[in-house]
CSV table of C-alpha atoms in Angstrom, one decimal:
chain,number,residue,atom,x,y,z
R,811,MET,CA,106.0,98.6,54.7
R,812,ALA,CA,102.4,97.9,53.4
R,813,THR,CA,101.1,99.4,50.2
R,814,ARG,CA,98.3,101.6,51.3
R,815,TRP,CA,95.2,101.4,49.1
R,816,GLY,CA,92.2,103.7,48.7
R,817,ILE,CA,89.1,102.3,47.1
R,818,CYS,CA,87.1,104.5,44.8
R,819,SER,CA,83.5,103.4,44.6
R,820,ALA,CA,81.6,101.1,47.0
R,821,GLY,CA,80.1,98.9,44.3
R,822,LYS,CA,80.3,95.2,43.6
R,823,ILE,CA,83.7,95.1,41.9
R,824,SER,CA,85.2,97.2,44.6
R,825,HIS,CA,83.8,94.7,47.2
R,826,ASP,CA,85.5,91.8,45.4
R,827,PHE,CA,88.8,93.6,45.0
R,828,THR,CA,88.9,94.4,48.7
R,829,VAL,CA,88.1,90.8,49.5
R,830,ALA,CA,90.9,89.7,47.2
R,831,LEU,CA,93.4,92.1,49.0
R,832,LYS,CA,92.6,90.3,52.2
R,833,THR,CA,94.1,87.1,50.7
R,834,LEU,CA,97.5,88.8,50.6
R,835,PRO,CA,99.7,89.4,53.7
R,836,ALA,CA,98.5,92.3,55.8
R,837,GLU,CA,102.0,93.6,56.1
R,838,ASP,CA,102.1,94.0,52.3
R,839,HIS,CA,98.6,95.4,51.5
R,840,GLN,CA,96.4,97.6,53.6
R,841,VAL,CA,93.1,99.3,52.7
R,842,VAL,CA,93.2,102.7,54.3
R,843,ALA,CA,90.0,104.4,53.0
R,844,VAL,CA,87.0,104.0,50.8
R,845,ALA,CA,85.0,106.7,48.9
R,846,ALA,CA,81.6,106.7,47.4
R,847,ARG,CA,79.3,109.3,46.0
R,848,ARG,CA,77.1,108.9,49.1
R,849,LEU,CA,78.7,108.9,52.5
R,850,GLU,CA,76.3,106.2,53.8
R,851,ASN,CA,77.4,103.8,51.1
R,852,ALA,CA,81.1,104.4,51.9
R,853,GLN,CA,80.4,103.9,55.7
R,854,GLU,CA,78.6,100.7,55.1
R,855,PHE,CA,81.4,99.4,52.9
R,856,ALA,CA,84.0,100.5,55.5
R,857,LYS,CA,82.1,98.7,58.2
R,858,LYS,CA,81.8,95.5,56.2
R,859,HIS,CA,85.6,95.5,55.4
R,860,SER,CA,87.0,97.0,58.6
R,861,ILE,CA,88.3,100.1,56.8
R,862,SER,CA,89.0,103.0,59.1
R,863,ARG,CA,88.1,105.9,56.8
R,864,ALA,CA,85.0,106.5,54.7
R,865,TYR,CA,84.5,109.5,52.4
R,866,GLY,CA,81.3,110.8,50.8
R,867,SER,CA,83.2,112.1,47.7
R,868,TYR,CA,86.1,111.0,45.5
R,869,GLU,CA,87.7,114.4,46.0
R,870,GLU,CA,88.2,113.7,49.8
R,871,LEU,CA,89.9,110.4,48.9
R,872,ALA,CA,92.2,112.3,46.5
R,873,ARG,CA,93.2,114.6,49.3
R,874,ASP,CA,94.1,111.8,51.7
R,875,PRO,CA,97.9,112.0,52.3
R,876,ASP,CA,98.1,108.4,53.5
R,877,ILE,CA,97.1,106.7,50.2
R,878,ASP,CA,99.8,105.1,48.0
R,879,VAL,CA,97.5,103.9,45.2
R,880,VAL,CA,93.8,104.2,44.4
R,881,TYR,CA,91.7,101.3,42.9
R,882,ILE,CA,89.0,102.8,40.7
R,883,GLY,CA,85.9,100.6,40.4
R,884,VAL,CA,83.4,103.1,38.9
R,885,ILE,CA,81.7,102.2,35.6
R,886,HIS,CA,83.7,103.0,32.5
R,887,PRO,CA,82.1,106.2,31.3
R,888,TYR,CA,83.5,107.8,34.5
R,889,HIS,CA,87.0,106.4,34.2
R,890,LEU,CA,88.4,109.5,32.4
R,891,SER,CA,87.3,112.0,35.0
R,892,THR,CA,88.1,109.8,37.9
R,893,CYS,CA,91.5,108.8,36.7
R,894,LEU,CA,92.3,112.5,36.1
R,895,LEU,CA,91.1,113.4,39.5
R,896,PHE,CA,93.6,111.0,41.2
R,897,THR,CA,96.6,111.4,38.8
R,898,ASN,CA,96.3,115.2,39.1
R,899,ALA,CA,96.4,114.7,42.9
R,900,LYS,CA,99.7,112.8,42.5
R,901,LYS,CA,98.0,109.4,43.3
R,902,SER,CA,99.0,106.2,41.6
R,903,VAL,CA,96.1,104.4,40.0
R,904,LEU,CA,94.8,100.9,39.2
R,905,CYS,CA,91.7,101.5,37.1
R,906,GLU,CA,89.2,98.9,36.1
R,907,LYS,CA,89.0,97.9,32.5
R,908,PRO,CA,88.4,99.3,30.0
R,909,LEU,CA,90.7,102.1,30.9
R,910,ALA,CA,88.4,104.5,29.0
R,911,MET,CA,85.6,104.7,26.4
R,912,ASN,CA,88.0,105.3,23.5
R,913,SER,CA,91.6,105.8,22.5
R,914,LYS,CA,91.3,109.6,22.7
R,915,GLU,CA,90.4,109.3,26.4
R,916,VAL,CA,93.1,106.6,27.0
R,917,LYS,CA,95.7,109.0,25.6
R,918,GLU,CA,94.5,111.8,27.9
R,919,ILE,CA,94.7,109.5,31.0
R,920,LEU,CA,98.2,108.2,30.1
R,921,ALA,CA,99.4,111.8,29.4
R,922,SER,CA,98.1,112.9,32.9
R,923,ALA,CA,99.9,110.0,34.6
R,924,LYS,CA,103.1,110.8,32.8
R,925,SER,CA,103.0,114.5,33.5
R,926,ASN,CA,102.2,113.9,37.2
R,927,ASN,CA,104.9,111.2,37.4
R,928,VAL,CA,102.6,108.6,38.9
R,929,PHE,CA,102.1,104.9,38.4
R,930,LEU,CA,99.0,103.9,36.4
R,931,MET,CA,97.7,100.5,35.2
R,932,GLU,CA,94.6,99.2,33.5
R,933,ALA,CA,93.2,96.4,35.7
R,934,VAL,CA,93.2,93.7,33.1
R,935,TRP,CA,93.3,91.1,35.9
R,936,THR,CA,93.5,88.1,33.6
R,937,ARG,CA,97.1,88.9,32.6
R,938,PHE,CA,98.3,88.3,36.1
R,939,PHE,CA,96.7,84.9,36.8
R,940,PRO,CA,99.2,82.0,37.1
R,941,VAL,CA,97.6,80.5,34.0
R,942,SER,CA,98.5,83.6,32.0
R,943,VAL,CA,102.0,83.7,33.5
R,944,GLU,CA,102.4,80.1,32.4
R,945,ILE,CA,101.1,80.8,28.9
R,946,ARG,CA,103.7,83.6,28.4
R,947,ARG,CA,106.4,81.2,29.6
R,948,LEU,CA,105.4,78.5,27.2
R,949,LEU,CA,105.3,80.9,24.3
R,950,ALA,CA,108.6,82.4,25.2
R,951,GLN,CA,110.2,79.0,25.3
R,952,ASN,CA,108.6,78.0,21.9
R,953,GLU,CA,106.8,75.0,23.5
R,954,VAL,CA,104.1,74.9,20.8
R,955,GLY,CA,106.2,76.2,18.0
R,956,GLU,CA,105.2,79.1,15.8
R,957,VAL,CA,101.7,80.4,16.7
R,958,LYS,CA,99.5,80.4,13.7
R,959,MET,CA,96.0,80.9,15.2
R,960,VAL,CA,94.4,82.2,18.4
R,961,ARG,CA,90.7,81.8,19.1
R,962,SER,CA,88.8,83.2,22.1
R,963,GLU,CA,85.2,83.8,23.1
R,964,PHE,CA,83.2,85.2,26.0
R,965,GLY,CA,79.5,85.3,26.1
R,966,ALA,CA,77.0,85.5,28.9
R,967,PRO,CA,73.3,86.5,29.1
R,968,LEU,CA,73.5,90.0,30.5
R,969,MET,CA,70.5,91.7,28.9
R,970,HIS,CA,69.0,92.2,32.3
R,971,VAL,CA,72.0,94.3,33.5
R,972,PRO,CA,71.5,98.0,32.7
R,973,ARG,CA,75.2,98.8,32.5
R,974,ALA,CA,75.5,96.1,29.8
R,975,THR,CA,72.7,97.5,27.6
R,976,GLU,CA,72.4,101.3,28.2
R,977,LYS,CA,74.6,103.5,26.1
R,978,GLU,CA,75.0,106.2,28.7
R,979,LEU,CA,76.3,103.5,31.1
R,980,GLY,CA,78.9,102.4,28.6
R,981,GLY,CA,76.9,99.3,27.6
R,982,GLY,CA,77.9,96.9,24.9
R,983,ALA,CA,79.6,93.5,24.7
R,984,MET,CA,82.9,94.7,23.2
R,985,LEU,CA,84.0,97.1,26.0
R,986,ASP,CA,82.6,95.1,28.8
R,987,ILE,CA,83.6,91.5,28.1
R,988,GLY,CA,85.0,91.5,24.5
R,989,ILE,CA,88.1,93.2,25.9
R,990,TYR,CA,89.0,89.9,27.6
R,991,CYS,CA,89.1,88.1,24.3
R,992,LEU,CA,91.1,90.9,22.6
R,993,GLN,CA,93.6,91.3,25.4
R,994,PHE,CA,94.3,87.5,25.3
R,995,ILE,CA,95.0,87.7,21.6
R,996,CYS,CA,97.2,90.7,22.1
R,997,MET,CA,99.1,89.0,24.9
R,998,VAL,CA,99.8,85.9,22.8
R,999,TYR,CA,101.0,88.1,19.9
R,1000,ASN,CA,103.2,90.1,22.3
R,1001,GLY,CA,101.5,93.5,21.8
R,1002,GLU,CA,101.7,93.5,18.0
R,1003,LYS,CA,99.2,95.6,16.2
R,1004,PRO,CA,97.0,93.6,13.8
R,1005,GLU,CA,97.5,94.4,10.0
R,1006,CYS,CA,93.8,93.8,9.3
R,1007,ILE,CA,90.6,94.1,11.5
R,1008,GLN,CA,87.3,92.7,10.2
R,1009,ALA,CA,84.2,92.9,12.5
R,1010,ALA,CA,80.6,92.2,12.2
R,1011,GLY,CA,78.0,92.5,14.9
R,1012,VAL,CA,74.4,92.7,16.1
R,1013,CYS,CA,73.3,95.9,17.9
R,1014,MET,CA,70.5,96.4,20.4
R,1015,GLU,CA,67.8,99.1,20.1
R,1016,THR,CA,69.8,101.1,22.6
R,1017,GLY,CA,72.6,101.5,20.0
R,1018,VAL,CA,75.2,99.3,21.7
R,1019,ASP,CA,76.5,95.9,20.5
R,1020,GLU,CA,75.0,92.7,21.7
R,1021,THR,CA,77.2,90.2,19.8
R,1022,VAL,CA,80.4,90.8,17.9
R,1023,VAL,CA,82.6,88.5,15.8
R,1024,VAL,CA,86.1,89.8,14.9
R,1025,THR,CA,88.8,88.4,12.7
R,1026,LEU,CA,92.3,89.8,13.1
R,1027,LYS,CA,95.3,89.2,10.7
R,1028,PHE,CA,98.8,89.7,12.0
R,1029,SER,CA,102.2,89.7,10.3
R,1030,GLN,CA,103.5,86.5,8.7
R,1031,ASN,CA,99.9,85.3,8.0
R,1032,ARG,CA,99.1,84.7,11.7
R,1033,MET,CA,95.4,84.9,12.5
R,1034,ALA,CA,93.0,85.4,15.4
R,1035,VAL,CA,89.3,85.3,15.8
R,1036,PHE,CA,87.1,86.1,18.8
R,1037,THR,CA,83.4,86.3,19.6
R,1038,CYS,CA,81.8,88.3,22.4
R,1039,SER,CA,78.1,88.5,23.4
R,1040,SER,CA,76.0,89.9,26.2
R,1041,GLY,CA,73.0,88.0,24.8
R,1042,MET,CA,74.0,84.4,25.0
R,1043,GLN,CA,76.1,81.9,26.9
R,1044,LEU,CA,79.2,80.8,25.0
R,1045,PRO,CA,81.8,78.1,26.0
R,1046,ASN,CA,84.1,80.9,27.1
R,1047,ASP,CA,87.4,79.1,26.3
R,1048,ALA,CA,90.5,80.1,24.4
R,1049,ILE,CA,93.0,78.2,22.3
R,1050,VAL,CA,96.5,79.0,20.9
R,1051,VAL,CA,97.4,76.8,17.9
R,1052,GLY,CA,101.1,76.4,17.1
R,1053,THR,CA,103.1,74.4,14.6
R,1054,LYS,CA,104.1,72.0,17.4
R,1055,GLY,CA,101.0,71.9,19.6
R,1056,THR,CA,98.2,73.7,21.3
R,1057,ILE,CA,97.6,75.7,24.5
R,1058,ARG,CA,94.0,75.8,25.7
R,1059,VAL,CA,92.2,77.6,28.5
R,1060,PRO,CA,89.2,75.2,28.8
R,1061,ALA,CA,86.8,77.5,30.7
R,1062,HIS,CA,86.4,81.0,32.3
R,1063,MET,CA,89.1,82.4,30.0
R,1064,TRP,CA,88.6,85.8,31.7
R,1065,CYS,CA,89.5,84.4,35.2
R,1066,PRO,CA,91.3,81.1,34.3
R,1067,THR,CA,92.1,78.5,36.9
R,1068,SER,CA,93.1,75.6,34.6
R,1069,LEU,CA,95.3,75.1,31.5
R,1070,GLU,CA,95.6,72.4,28.9
R,1071,VAL,CA,98.9,72.0,27.1
R,1072,ASN,CA,98.8,69.4,24.3
R,1073,GLY,CA,95.9,67.8,26.1
R,1074,LYS,CA,97.5,67.7,29.5
R,1075,LYS,CA,95.5,69.6,32.1
R,1076,THR,CA,96.9,71.5,35.1
R,1077,GLU,CA,94.8,73.3,37.8
R,1078,TYR,CA,95.7,76.7,39.3
R,1079,PRO,CA,93.0,77.4,42.0
R,1080,VAL,CA,92.5,80.8,43.5
R,1081,PRO,CA,92.3,81.4,47.3
R,1082,GLU,CA,89.0,81.1,49.1
R,1083,PRO,CA,87.3,84.5,49.9
R,1084,TYR,CA,86.5,85.5,53.5
R,1085,LEU,CA,83.2,87.1,52.3
R,1086,PRO,CA,80.8,86.1,49.5
R,1087,LEU,CA,81.9,87.4,46.1
R,1088,ASN,CA,79.8,89.0,43.3
R,1089,PHE,CA,81.9,87.6,40.4
R,1090,LEU,CA,83.6,84.3,39.6
R,1091,ASN,CA,87.1,83.8,40.9
R,1092,SER,CA,87.4,87.4,42.1
R,1093,THR,CA,90.1,86.6,44.6
R,1094,GLY,CA,92.3,86.3,41.5
R,1095,MET,CA,92.4,90.1,41.6
R,1096,ARG,CA,95.1,89.6,44.2
R,1097,TYR,CA,97.6,88.9,41.4
R,1098,GLU,CA,97.2,92.4,39.8
R,1099,ALA,CA,97.3,94.0,43.2
R,1100,GLU,CA,100.6,92.4,43.9
R,1101,GLU,CA,101.9,93.5,40.5
R,1102,VAL,CA,101.0,97.1,41.5
R,1103,ARG,CA,102.9,96.7,44.8
R,1104,GLN,CA,106.0,95.3,43.1
R,1105,CYS,CA,106.0,98.1,40.5
R,1106,LEU,CA,105.6,100.8,43.2
R,1107,LEU,CA,108.5,99.2,45.2
R,1108,LYS,CA,110.7,99.4,42.1
R,1109,GLY,CA,109.7,103.0,41.4
R,1110,LEU,CA,108.1,102.0,38.1
R,1111,LYS,CA,105.3,104.1,36.5
R,1112,GLU,CA,103.8,101.3,34.5
R,1113,SER,CA,103.8,97.5,34.4
R,1114,ALA,CA,105.6,95.5,31.7
R,1115,VAL,CA,102.8,92.9,31.8
R,1116,MET,CA,100.0,95.4,31.2
R,1117,SER,CA,101.8,98.5,29.8
R,1118,HIS,CA,100.5,101.8,28.7
R,1119,ALA,CA,101.2,100.7,25.1
R,1120,ASP,CA,99.1,97.6,25.8
R,1121,SER,CA,96.2,99.8,27.0
R,1122,LEU,CA,96.4,102.1,24.0
R,1123,LEU,CA,96.5,99.1,21.6
R,1124,LEU,CA,93.4,97.6,23.1
R,1125,ALA,CA,91.6,101.0,22.8
R,1126,GLU,CA,92.6,101.6,19.2
R,1127,VAL,CA,91.5,98.1,18.1
R,1128,GLU,CA,88.2,98.5,20.0
R,1129,ASP,CA,87.6,101.9,18.3
R,1130,GLU,CA,88.0,100.3,14.9
R,1131,ILE,CA,85.7,97.3,15.8
R,1132,ARG,CA,83.0,99.6,17.1
R,1133,ARG,CA,83.3,101.8,14.0
R,1134,GLN,CA,82.7,98.8,11.8
R,1135,VAL,CA,79.8,97.5,13.9
R,1136,GLY,CA,78.3,101.0,14.2
R,1137,VAL,CA,78.5,101.7,17.9
R,1138,ILE,CA,79.0,105.4,18.7
R,1139,TYR,CA,79.2,106.7,22.3
R,1140,PRO,CA,78.7,110.3,23.3
R,1141,GLN,CA,82.4,110.3,24.2
R,1142,ASP,CA,83.3,109.6,20.6
R,1143,CYS,CA,81.7,112.9,19.5
R,1144,GLN,CA,83.5,115.2,22.0
C-alpha cells in the first residue's frame, strides 16, 4: 500500500519534493493533497503535479483522514506552529530543516510528536544520499582509521534572497545553509556533543549572520571546522581526515553525488526530474522520503539516521554559535 503524502506549502521546495516523489514507484508513494495559505496557489500546484485535492488552509490538510504523513515546506519561523498543527492532528511529519528556530522550539515539537505518538523527522536530506550512506559504512568499518579532523564549508551569494537576509523570515547563514556543514560533522562523529564550540562571524545590518566560521573540539582531541556564508561562493566541499586516509565530498556537500576515498572518485548520480527543479539535485529528496516510508511501515516514531536526538543536538549547537556571533531572533526572547 502506498504511503499517502500531504504537501504543506506550495512553494519552491515543496515543488522539488513532489517532483522527487515521482521518481519513486507510484505503488509506494502517492501525493494525495496540497495546502497553501491561498487556495489559488494550492490549486495551481495541484494542477501542475496532478494532485486530486487542494486546500486553502493548513487546517484543512490536517483534517484530511487520507493522509499518512505531511511534508512541511514553509519557511522556518513557521515550523513550530505548523508542526504542532499536524502532530496534534495525529499526522506524521517530515519537516524541512532547520526543524525550528532554536532548541526550545525543537523540544516543544519533539514533545508534541511523542505525546501524540506520531512519526516525526527533520528533513536533513543530505543524510540519506547514497554518498552519505557510503561514508557511514566506511567509518563503521574503520576504512580511514581514527578520524582526527573534519572540515566542511557551504557558501553561496544569497544576499538578493529576502529569506536569507531578513530576521523576521529566519534569515542568516547558520540556520539556512550552515546546518548542512554542522550535520555532516555531527554525522561523522556519530552524534557526539562537542566539548568546545568557538564561533566568529560577520553580521548584516538586519541583525542576522552573513558569514560564520566555527571550530569544534570533540573528545580524544578530535577537531572539526566549518565555514558558512550567504555572501560569497565557497568551494562547498567536505573532508574527513583519518589516521589511515581521507574521505572527501568534492562538491555540493549538501546534495552530494560524488565521493573520493583516498583519491579514488566514485559517482552516485540522482534521477532526472520530470519537471524543472528550483534547487540543485533536488530529486535526491527521494531518499529521505523512502526513509520515512520504511519507518512508517515498521511502526517507528523516529529515524535512526536522523533521530530526535540528532535534531536536538543540531539546535543546541546552533544556539551556542548564534549566541557567540550575536544573532538573536524574536523566538529566542519568548
